[in-house]
XYZ file of C-alpha atoms in Angstrom:
625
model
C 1.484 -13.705 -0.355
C -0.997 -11.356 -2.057
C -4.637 -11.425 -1.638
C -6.831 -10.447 -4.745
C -10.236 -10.022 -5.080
C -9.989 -10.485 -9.623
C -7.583 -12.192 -11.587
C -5.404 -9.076 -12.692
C -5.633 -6.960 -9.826
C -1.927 -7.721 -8.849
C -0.864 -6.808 -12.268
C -2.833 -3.612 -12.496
C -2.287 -2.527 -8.896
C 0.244 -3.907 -6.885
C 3.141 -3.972 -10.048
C 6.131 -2.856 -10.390
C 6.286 -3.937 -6.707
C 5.428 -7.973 -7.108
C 7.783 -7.857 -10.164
C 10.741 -6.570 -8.495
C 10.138 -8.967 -5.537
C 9.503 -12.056 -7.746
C 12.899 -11.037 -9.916
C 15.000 -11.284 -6.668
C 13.796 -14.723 -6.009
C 11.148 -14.188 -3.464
C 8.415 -17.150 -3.733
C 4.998 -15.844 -4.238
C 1.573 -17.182 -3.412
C -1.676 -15.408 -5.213
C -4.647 -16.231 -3.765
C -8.016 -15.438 -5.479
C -11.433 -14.745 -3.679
C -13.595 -14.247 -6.850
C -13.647 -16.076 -9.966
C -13.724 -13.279 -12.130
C -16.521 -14.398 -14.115
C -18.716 -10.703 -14.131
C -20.867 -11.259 -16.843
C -19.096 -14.179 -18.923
C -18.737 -12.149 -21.931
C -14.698 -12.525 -22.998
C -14.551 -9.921 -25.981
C -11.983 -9.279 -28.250
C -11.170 -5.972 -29.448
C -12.766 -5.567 -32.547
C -14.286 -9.183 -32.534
C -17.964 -9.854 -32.531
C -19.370 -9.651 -28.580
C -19.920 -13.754 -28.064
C -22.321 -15.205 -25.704
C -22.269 -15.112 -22.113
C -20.332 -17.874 -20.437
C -19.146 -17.665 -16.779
C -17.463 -20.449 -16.860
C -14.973 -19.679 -19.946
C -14.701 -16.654 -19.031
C -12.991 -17.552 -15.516
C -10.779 -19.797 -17.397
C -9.424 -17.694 -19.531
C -8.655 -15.436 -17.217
C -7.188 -17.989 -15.154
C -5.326 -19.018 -18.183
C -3.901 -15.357 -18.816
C -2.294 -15.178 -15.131
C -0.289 -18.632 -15.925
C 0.699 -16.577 -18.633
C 1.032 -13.153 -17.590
C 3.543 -14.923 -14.445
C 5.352 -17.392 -16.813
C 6.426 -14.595 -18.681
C 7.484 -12.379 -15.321
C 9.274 -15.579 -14.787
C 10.982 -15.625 -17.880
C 9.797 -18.553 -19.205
C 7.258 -19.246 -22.356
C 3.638 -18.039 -22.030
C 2.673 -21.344 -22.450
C 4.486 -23.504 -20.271
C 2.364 -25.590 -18.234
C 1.555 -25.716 -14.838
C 1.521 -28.509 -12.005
C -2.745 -28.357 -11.211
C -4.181 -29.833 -8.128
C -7.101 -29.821 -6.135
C -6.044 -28.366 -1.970
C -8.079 -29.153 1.315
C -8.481 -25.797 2.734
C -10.391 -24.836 6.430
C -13.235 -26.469 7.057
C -13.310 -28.783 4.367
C -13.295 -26.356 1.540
C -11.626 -27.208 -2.008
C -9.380 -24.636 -4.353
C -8.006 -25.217 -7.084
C -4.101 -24.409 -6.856
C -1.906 -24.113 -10.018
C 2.368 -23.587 -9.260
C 4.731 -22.799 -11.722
C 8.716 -23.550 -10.631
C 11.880 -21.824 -12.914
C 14.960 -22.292 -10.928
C 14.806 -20.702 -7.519
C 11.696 -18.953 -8.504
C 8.135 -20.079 -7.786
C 4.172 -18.272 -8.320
C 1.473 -20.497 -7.052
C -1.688 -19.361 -7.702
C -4.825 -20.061 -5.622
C -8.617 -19.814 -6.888
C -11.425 -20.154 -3.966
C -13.431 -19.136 -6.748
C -16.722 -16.838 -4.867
C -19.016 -15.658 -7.518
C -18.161 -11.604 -8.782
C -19.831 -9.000 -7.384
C -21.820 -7.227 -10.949
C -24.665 -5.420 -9.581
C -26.568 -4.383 -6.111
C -28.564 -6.806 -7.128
C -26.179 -9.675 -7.356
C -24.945 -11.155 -3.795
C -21.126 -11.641 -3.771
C -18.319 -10.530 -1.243
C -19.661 -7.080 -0.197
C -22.301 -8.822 1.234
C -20.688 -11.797 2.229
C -18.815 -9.606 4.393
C -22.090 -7.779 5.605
C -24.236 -10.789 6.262
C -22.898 -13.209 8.623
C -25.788 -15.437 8.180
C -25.387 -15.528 4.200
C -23.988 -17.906 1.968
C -21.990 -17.184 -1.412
C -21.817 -20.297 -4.001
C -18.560 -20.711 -5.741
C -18.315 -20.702 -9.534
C -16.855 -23.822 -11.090
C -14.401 -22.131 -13.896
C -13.846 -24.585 -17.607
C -11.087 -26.823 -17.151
C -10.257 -26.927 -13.299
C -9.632 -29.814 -11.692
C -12.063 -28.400 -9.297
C -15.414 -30.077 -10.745
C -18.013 -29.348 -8.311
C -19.277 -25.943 -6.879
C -18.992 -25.250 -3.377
C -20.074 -22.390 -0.915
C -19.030 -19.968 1.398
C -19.838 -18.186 5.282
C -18.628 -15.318 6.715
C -16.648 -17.090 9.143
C -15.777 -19.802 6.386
C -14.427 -17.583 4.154
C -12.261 -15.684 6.995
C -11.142 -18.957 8.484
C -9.739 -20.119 5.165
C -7.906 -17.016 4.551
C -6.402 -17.159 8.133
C -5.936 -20.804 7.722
C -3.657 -20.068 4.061
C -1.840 -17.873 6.200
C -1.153 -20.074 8.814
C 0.130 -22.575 6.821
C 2.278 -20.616 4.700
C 3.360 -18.299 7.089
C 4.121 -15.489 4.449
C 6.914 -12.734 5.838
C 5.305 -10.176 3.227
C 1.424 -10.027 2.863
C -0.019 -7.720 -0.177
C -3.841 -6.713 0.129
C -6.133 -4.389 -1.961
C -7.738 -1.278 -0.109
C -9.884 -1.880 2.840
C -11.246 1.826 2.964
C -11.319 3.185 -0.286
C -11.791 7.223 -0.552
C -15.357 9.031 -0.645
C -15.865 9.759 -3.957
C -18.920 11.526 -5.199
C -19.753 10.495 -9.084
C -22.645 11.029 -11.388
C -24.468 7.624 -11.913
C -23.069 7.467 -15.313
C -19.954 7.838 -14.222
C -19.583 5.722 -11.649
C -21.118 2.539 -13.572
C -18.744 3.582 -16.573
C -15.361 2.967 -13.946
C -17.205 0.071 -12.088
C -17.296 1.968 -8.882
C -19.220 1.144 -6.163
C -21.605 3.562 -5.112
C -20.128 6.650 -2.988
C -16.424 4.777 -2.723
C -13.492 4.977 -5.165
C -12.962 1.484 -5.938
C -14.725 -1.664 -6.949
C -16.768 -3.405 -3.936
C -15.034 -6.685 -4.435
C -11.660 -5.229 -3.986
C -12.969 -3.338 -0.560
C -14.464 -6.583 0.475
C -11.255 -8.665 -0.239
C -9.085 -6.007 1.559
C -11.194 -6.364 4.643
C -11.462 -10.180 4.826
C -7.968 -10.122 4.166
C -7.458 -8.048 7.233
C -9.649 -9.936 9.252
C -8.082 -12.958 8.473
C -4.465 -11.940 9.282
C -6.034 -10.249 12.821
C -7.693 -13.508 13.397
C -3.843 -15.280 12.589
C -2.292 -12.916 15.185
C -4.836 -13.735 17.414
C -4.147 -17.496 17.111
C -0.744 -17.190 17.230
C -0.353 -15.334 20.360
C -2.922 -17.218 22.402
C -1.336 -18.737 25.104
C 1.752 -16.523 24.846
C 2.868 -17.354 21.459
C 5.215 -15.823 19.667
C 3.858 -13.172 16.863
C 4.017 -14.025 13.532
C 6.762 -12.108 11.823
C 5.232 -10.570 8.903
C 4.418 -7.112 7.157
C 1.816 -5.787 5.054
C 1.722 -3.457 1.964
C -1.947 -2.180 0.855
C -2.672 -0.587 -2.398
C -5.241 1.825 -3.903
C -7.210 0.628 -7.036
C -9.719 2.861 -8.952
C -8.376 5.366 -6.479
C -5.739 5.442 -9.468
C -8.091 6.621 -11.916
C -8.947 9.963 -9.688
C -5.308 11.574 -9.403
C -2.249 12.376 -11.698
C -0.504 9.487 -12.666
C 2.570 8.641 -11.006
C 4.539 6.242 -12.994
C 7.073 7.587 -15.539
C 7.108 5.890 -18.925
C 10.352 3.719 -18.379
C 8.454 2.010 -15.639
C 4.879 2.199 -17.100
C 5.803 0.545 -20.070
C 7.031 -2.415 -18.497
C 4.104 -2.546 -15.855
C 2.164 -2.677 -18.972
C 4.032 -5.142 -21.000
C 2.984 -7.727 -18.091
C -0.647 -7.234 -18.693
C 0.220 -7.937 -22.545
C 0.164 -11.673 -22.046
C -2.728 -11.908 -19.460
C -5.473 -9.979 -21.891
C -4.035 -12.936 -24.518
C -5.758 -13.213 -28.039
C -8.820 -15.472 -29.378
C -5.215 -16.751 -31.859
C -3.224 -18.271 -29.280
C -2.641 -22.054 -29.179
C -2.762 -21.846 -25.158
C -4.043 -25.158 -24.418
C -7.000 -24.040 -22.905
C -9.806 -24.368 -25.350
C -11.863 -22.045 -23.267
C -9.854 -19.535 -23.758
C -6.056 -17.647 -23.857
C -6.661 -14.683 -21.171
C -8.586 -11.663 -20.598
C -9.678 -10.591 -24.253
C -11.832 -7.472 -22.792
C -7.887 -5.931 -21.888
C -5.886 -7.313 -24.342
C -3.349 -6.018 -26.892
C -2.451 -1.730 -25.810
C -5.899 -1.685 -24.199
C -4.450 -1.277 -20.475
C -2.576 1.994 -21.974
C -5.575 3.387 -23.928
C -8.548 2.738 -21.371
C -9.402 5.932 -20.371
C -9.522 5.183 -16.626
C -5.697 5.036 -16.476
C -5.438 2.604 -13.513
C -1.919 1.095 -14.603
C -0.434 4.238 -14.816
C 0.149 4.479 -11.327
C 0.920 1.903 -8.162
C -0.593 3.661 -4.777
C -0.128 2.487 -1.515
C -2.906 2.730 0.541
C -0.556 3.543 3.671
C 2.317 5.876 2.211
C 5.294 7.187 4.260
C 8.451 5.735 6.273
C 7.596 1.869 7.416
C 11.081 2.582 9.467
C 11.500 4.997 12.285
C 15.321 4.906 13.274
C 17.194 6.575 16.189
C 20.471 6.880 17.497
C 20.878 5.924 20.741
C 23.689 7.116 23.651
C 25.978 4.426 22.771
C 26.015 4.564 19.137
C 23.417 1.922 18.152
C 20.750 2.389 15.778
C 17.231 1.298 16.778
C 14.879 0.810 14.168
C 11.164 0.857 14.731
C 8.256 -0.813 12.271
C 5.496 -2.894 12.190
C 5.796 -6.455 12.419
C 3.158 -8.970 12.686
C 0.370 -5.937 12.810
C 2.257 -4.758 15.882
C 5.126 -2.260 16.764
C 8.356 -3.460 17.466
C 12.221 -2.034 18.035
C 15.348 -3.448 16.638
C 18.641 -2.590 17.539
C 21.984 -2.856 16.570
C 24.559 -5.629 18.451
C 27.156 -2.745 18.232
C 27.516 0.288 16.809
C 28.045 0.523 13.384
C 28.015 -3.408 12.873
C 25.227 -3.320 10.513
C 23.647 -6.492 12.803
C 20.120 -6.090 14.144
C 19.289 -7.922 17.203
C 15.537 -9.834 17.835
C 12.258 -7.624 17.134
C 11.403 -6.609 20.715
C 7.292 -6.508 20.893
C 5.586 -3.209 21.499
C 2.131 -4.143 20.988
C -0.467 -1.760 20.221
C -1.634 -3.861 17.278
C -3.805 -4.108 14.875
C -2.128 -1.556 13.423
C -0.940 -0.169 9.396
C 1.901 -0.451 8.255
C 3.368 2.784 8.693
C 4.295 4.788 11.628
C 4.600 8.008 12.399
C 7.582 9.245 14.548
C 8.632 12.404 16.517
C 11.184 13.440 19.182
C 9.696 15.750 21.911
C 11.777 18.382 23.139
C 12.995 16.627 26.611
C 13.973 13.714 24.337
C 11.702 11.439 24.711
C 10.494 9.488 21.409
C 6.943 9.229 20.117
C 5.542 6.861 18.126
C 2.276 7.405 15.834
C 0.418 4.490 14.214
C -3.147 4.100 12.594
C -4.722 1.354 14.511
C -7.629 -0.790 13.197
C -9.839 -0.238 16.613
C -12.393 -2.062 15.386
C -13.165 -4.885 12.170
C -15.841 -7.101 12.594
C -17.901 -7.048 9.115
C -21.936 -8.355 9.709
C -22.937 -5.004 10.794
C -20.111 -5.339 14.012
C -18.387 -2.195 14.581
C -15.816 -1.103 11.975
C -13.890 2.001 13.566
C -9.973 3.172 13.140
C -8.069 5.767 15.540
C -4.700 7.437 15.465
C -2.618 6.073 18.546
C 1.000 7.284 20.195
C 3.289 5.133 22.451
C 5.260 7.319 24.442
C 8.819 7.039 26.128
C 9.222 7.375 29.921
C 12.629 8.998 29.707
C 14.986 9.690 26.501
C 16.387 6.538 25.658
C 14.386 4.941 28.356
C 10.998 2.117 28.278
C 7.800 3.310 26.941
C 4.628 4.175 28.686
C 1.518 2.267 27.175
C -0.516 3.177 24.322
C -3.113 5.834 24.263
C -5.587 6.334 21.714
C -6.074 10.345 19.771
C -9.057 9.436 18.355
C -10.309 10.191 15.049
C -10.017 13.747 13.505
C -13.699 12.880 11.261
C -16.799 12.138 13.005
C -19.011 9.624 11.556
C -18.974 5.747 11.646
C -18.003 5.606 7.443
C -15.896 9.075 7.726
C -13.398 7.620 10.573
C -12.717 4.452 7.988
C -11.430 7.012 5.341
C -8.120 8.841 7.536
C -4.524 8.418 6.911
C -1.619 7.690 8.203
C -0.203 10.010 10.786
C 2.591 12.494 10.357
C 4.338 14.310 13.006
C 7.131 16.814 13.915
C 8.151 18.378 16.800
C 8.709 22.431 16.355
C 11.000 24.156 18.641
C 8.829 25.311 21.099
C 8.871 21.949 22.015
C 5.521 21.354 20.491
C 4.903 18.112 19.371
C 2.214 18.403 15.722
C 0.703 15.435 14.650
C -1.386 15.795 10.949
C -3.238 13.101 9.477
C -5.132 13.439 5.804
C -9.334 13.526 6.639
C -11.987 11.730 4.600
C -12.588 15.049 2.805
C -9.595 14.675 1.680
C -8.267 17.849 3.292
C -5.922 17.656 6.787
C -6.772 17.885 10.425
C -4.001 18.470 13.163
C -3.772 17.809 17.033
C -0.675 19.259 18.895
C 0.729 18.083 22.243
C 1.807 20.960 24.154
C 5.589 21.044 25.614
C 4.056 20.291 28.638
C 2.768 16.589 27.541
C -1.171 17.855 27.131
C -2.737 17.006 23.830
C -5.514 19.543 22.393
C -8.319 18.634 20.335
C -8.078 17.578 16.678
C -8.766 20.649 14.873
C -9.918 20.965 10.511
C -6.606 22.870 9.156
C -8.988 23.450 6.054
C -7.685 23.662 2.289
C -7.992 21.435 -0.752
C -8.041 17.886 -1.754
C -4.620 15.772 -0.951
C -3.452 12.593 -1.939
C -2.292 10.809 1.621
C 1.513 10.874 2.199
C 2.411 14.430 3.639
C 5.453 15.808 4.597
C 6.177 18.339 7.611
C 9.019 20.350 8.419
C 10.502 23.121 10.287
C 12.264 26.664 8.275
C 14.736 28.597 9.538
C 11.975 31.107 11.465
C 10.784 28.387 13.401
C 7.519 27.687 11.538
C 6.081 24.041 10.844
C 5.227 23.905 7.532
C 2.846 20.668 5.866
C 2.991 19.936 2.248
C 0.920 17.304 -0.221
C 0.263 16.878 -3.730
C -3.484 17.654 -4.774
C -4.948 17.350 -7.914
C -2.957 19.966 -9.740
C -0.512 21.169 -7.645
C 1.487 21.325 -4.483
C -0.524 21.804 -1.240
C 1.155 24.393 1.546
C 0.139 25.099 5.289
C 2.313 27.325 7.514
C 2.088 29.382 10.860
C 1.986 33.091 11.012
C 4.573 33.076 13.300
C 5.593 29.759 15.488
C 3.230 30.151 18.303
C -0.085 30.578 15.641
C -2.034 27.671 14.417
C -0.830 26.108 11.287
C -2.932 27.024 8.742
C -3.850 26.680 4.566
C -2.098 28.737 2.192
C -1.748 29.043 -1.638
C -1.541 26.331 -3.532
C 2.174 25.884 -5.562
C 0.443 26.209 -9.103
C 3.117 27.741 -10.933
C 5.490 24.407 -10.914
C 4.528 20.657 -12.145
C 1.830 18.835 -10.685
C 3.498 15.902 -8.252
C 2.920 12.833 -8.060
C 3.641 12.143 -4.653
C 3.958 14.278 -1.491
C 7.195 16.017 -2.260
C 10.603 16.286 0.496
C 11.071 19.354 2.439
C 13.995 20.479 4.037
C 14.971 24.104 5.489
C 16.423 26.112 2.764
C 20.160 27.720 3.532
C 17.783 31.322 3.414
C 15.301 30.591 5.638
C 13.033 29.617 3.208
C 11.635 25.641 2.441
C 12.980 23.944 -0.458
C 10.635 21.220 -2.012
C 11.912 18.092 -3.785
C 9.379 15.605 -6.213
C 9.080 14.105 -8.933
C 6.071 15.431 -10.892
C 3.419 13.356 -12.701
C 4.285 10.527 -15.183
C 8.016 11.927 -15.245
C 10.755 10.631 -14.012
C 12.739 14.042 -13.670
C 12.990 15.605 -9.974
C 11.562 19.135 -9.063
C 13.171 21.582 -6.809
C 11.094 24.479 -5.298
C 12.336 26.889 -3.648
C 10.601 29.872 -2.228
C 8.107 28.852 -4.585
C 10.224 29.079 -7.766
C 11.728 26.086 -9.467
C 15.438 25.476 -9.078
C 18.577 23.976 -11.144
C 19.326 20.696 -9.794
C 21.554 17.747 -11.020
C 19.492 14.940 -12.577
C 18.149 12.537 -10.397
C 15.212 10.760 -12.426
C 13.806 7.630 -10.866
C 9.998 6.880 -9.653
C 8.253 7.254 -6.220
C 8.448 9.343 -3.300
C 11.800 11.349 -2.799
C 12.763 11.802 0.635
C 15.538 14.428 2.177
C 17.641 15.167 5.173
C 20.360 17.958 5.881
C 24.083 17.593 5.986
C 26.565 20.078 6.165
C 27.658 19.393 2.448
C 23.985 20.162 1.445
C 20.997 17.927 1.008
C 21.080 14.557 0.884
C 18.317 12.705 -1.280
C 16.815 9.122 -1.452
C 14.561 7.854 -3.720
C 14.116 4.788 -6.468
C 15.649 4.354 -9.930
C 13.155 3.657 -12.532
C 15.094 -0.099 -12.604
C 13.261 0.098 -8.507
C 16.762 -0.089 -6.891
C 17.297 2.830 -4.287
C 19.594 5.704 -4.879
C 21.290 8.151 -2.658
C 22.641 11.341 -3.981
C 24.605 13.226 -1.595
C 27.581 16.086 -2.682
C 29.742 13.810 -3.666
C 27.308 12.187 -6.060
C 24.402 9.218 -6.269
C 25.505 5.633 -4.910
C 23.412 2.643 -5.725
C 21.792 0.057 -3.539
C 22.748 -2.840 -6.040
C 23.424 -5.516 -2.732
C 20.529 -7.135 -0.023
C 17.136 -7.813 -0.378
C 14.670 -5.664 -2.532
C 13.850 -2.975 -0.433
C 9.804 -2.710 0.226
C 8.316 0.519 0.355
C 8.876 2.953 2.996
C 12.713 3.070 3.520
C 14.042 5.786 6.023
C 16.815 8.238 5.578
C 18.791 9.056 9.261
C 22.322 11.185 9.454
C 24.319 9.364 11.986
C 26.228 11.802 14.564
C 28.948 12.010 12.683
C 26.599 13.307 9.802
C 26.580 10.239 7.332
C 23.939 9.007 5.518
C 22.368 5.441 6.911
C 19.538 3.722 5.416
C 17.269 1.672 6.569
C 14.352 -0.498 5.669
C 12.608 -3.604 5.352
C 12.792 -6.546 3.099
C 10.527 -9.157 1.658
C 11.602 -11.526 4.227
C 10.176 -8.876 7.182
C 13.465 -8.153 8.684
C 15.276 -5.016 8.692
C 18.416 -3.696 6.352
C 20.969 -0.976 6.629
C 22.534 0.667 4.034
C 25.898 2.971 4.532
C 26.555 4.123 1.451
């Protein structure tokens, strides 16, 4: 179930992901907050600029998604869709279009809130500031919807929760809910449609966080009264964010990303059927590859790194941890090696991201990291996030209960903007925990091998994309790498009792994409592994200097773990299906469900590769290549 704030945000943002889900058969829901209209002006490349109509305009845009997911379903752009009018929450009325081939089915849901243009223009930003305001609905040309309707605060978030409820969706996709700082010129800004100060449109921030609020408010519901949790996951993704870093798509996979927005942007020539018009004309034909601003030339997760943290535990068993429902949970394995997970077992500490962060202290015991919503409330309430740890009692053993780090930036707007945590234990028995700050730079807090945290401390250096990856070389040192603007981010210790601190950027290899894979290199040195911008080709850095490496070309993060026949890789073909390339060469995930973002690589004891991840349906896989 994906939440959008536009029609086309899925196809811009949250592709190839949505593609590769709907090819394997998963059902998708889209559900709309805004009707797209902005300022009713539907031009053509080229063509004349017509007059203003809001209502056509949402139309046609409405009319290019039946398109644009016909085609993804393999059928004609023009087949037509089953229409109807839906009863949502509180006596509220959508207009709800479905589309069946086979096995496969898109249903796409328009509630239809007027577009946020201008400050000066109410719409969902401050819908979700205002409790006490109300937002009309625009009635789009054609819909079986005939009348205009209106929206609360509460309204709005009950109808989301209420969607969810009803559909009880095991994957949930939303846009960003806090976008990155971004300081434009005026100019600038307008030019991308940025809201002021933020990296991304306010409709899609204000869709993300109703979204959020909505599936809280479904936990909430579900559990009252000792219910059981809902069992679902969540991806986020970045939108303009795209616009401000190298591209990270190579051009097998942008091309088809592309070719999806072909038959949404539609031409005034059609014959669609709809006479107000055959899609979104303004981003039509090769405009999505030559816009300048570059957002489909890359699909970000807001919430990058391992959804899975696995462990092997005295028996043999593998026990998978995630977040399920906006809570932690374990799985584990009926017997050893059986490939059969048992029930989730509920660890609370909820609301929290999707990703968590994992490290083993030096007695044994595990830790678990999250990014926990503390606060969401919209109307002014508070709207706060902190970095949180759940903590073992003994190795292998229950868990204490969660306690709360804090927030590494001070500030009510700068806390919104952190990342996900990432953590590694170094062999003092140190436990580090580094999370990206709203400058963009990192910040660190260490727990002593005593069990005493210190104080979140600014590790300084430049700009990072989220997603970093931490490691220990030969020496003992912890060493933190991330991918900047143009080039491969370092900090290191002195020696291992120092502070870890910046060093010199990586400039003398490609610029990555993504955070690259570390591992200790057989001279003491780190060896790096990423594929750089808009290629599909890996990188190896060693020492600073590239190395030969057999081809391994594919899309996404790459992620690495030691074996005593040399590294072992994972990572994503650019046909999306995951890839393992050990010594004895590259095995394919061709069987199971599509694997989400976020798989983890674990050696076994007996120093084989295992996989593991989640699907679509929010349960866990294993892969043993």
């Amino acid at each position: 179930m994906q939440f959008l704030a536009h029609p086309d945000d899925d196809l811009y943002f949250m592709n190839p992901d949505t593609r590769q889900a709907v090819d394997a058969g998963t059902p998708l829901i889209c559900v709309y907050l805004t009707a797209g209209e902005a300022d009713g002006v539907n031009k053509a490349p080229g063509a004349p600029r017509p007059a203003p109509d809001k209502g056509a305009y949402s139309s046609a845009r409405h009319q290019g998604l039946r398109q644009a997911y016909a085609d993804l379903l393999g059928l004609d752009e023009f087949t037509p869709w089953e229409t109807s009018v839906v009863e949502l929450a509180g006596n509220h009325l959508a207009e709800v279009d479905t589309l069946t081939h086979g096995a496969r089915r898109v249903r796409l849901v328009f509630l239809n809130t007027a577009m946020h243009t201008t400050r000066h223009r109410l719409g969902l930003p401050s819908l979700w500031q205002d409790r006490h305001l109300s937002l009309r609905t625009v009635v789009a040309d054609g819909s079986p919807l005939r009348h205009a309707g209106s929206y609360t605060y509460d309204g709005l978030v009950d109808v989301l929760a209420g969607l969810l409820e009803s559909h009880r969706p095991t994957l949930v996709h939303t846009l960003d809910p806090d976008p990155d700082i971004q300081h434009s010129t005026e100019a600038v800004r307008r030019a991308d449609s940025e809201q002021r100060g933020y990296s991304d449109h306010a409709d899609h921030t204000a869709a993300a966080c109703f979204t959020w609020a909505a599936m809280i408010r479904w936990v909430a519901r579900a559990t009252a009264g000792g219910g059981e949790v809902p069992a679902f996951v969540v991806t986020s993704y970045r939108g303009y964010y795209n616009r401000h870093w190298p591209k990270n798509l190579p051009p097998e996979v942008l091309a088809e990303k592309a070719a999806h927005l072909v038959p949404y942007g539609g031409s005034p020539d059609w014959e669609c059927g709809n006479p107000a018009g055959c899609g979104d004309y303004n981003v039509g034909g090769k405009r999505p590859l030559t816009n300048r601003k570059g957002w489909v030339r890359s699909t970000s997760h807001r919430y990058p790194g391992d959804r899975v943290a696995v462990a092997t535990e005295p028996d043999g068993r593998l026990a998978a941890y995630a977040v399920l429902g906006l809570r932690a949970v374990r799985w584990r394995e009926t017997e050893a090696g059986s490939g059969v997970w048992g029930p989730p077992h509920d660890l609370g500490g909820g609301p929290l991201a999707p990703v968590l962060g994992a490290a083993t202290a030096g007695d044994g015991r595990l830790l678990l990291f999250g990014l926990r919503f503390a606060a969401l409330g919209g109307h002014g309430a508070a709207d706060a996030r902190e970095i949180v740890v759940l903590e073992q009692s003994t190795p292998d053993g229950g868990f204490f209960a969660w306690r709360g780090l804090g927030n590494p930036c001070p500030g009510r707007d700068e806390g919104r903007r952190i990342g996900v945590p990432v953590a590694v234990t170094a062999p003092d028995g140190r436990v580090h925990v580094f999370v990206r700050t709203a400058e963009k730079g990192l910040a660190t807090r260490v727990r002593d091998a005593a069990g005493r945290w210190g104080v979140w401390r600014d590790m300084g250096g430049g700009e990072v994309r989220d997603g970093v990856t931490a490691t220990v070389d030969g020496a003992g040192r912890v060493h933190v790498y991330a991918a900047g603007h143009h080039a491969v981010h370092h900090w290191t210790q002195d020696t291992p009792a120092t502070d870890v601190t910046a060093r010199t950027q990586l400039t003398g290899a490609p610029v990555p994409g993504h955070a690259p894979a570390a591992l200790p290199a057989p001279d003491g040195s780190v060896e790096l592994y990423y594929r750089a911008a808009a290629r599909a080709a890996m990188t190896v850095l060693r020492a600073d200097t590239p190395v030969s490496a057999a081809p391994f070309d594919g899309y996404g993060p790459l992620l690495a773990a030691p074996s005593p026949g040399g590294p072992v890789l994972l990572g994503r073909g650019t046909d999306g299906r995951l890839r393992l390339r050990t010594a004895g060469g590259v095995a394919v995930r061709d069987r199971g469900p599509v694997a989400l973002d976020g798989p983890a690589l674990h050696l076994g004891p007996d120093g084989r590769p295992v996989v593991v991840g989640l699907g679509p349906d929010a349960s866990p896989w294993i892969w043993r290549p």
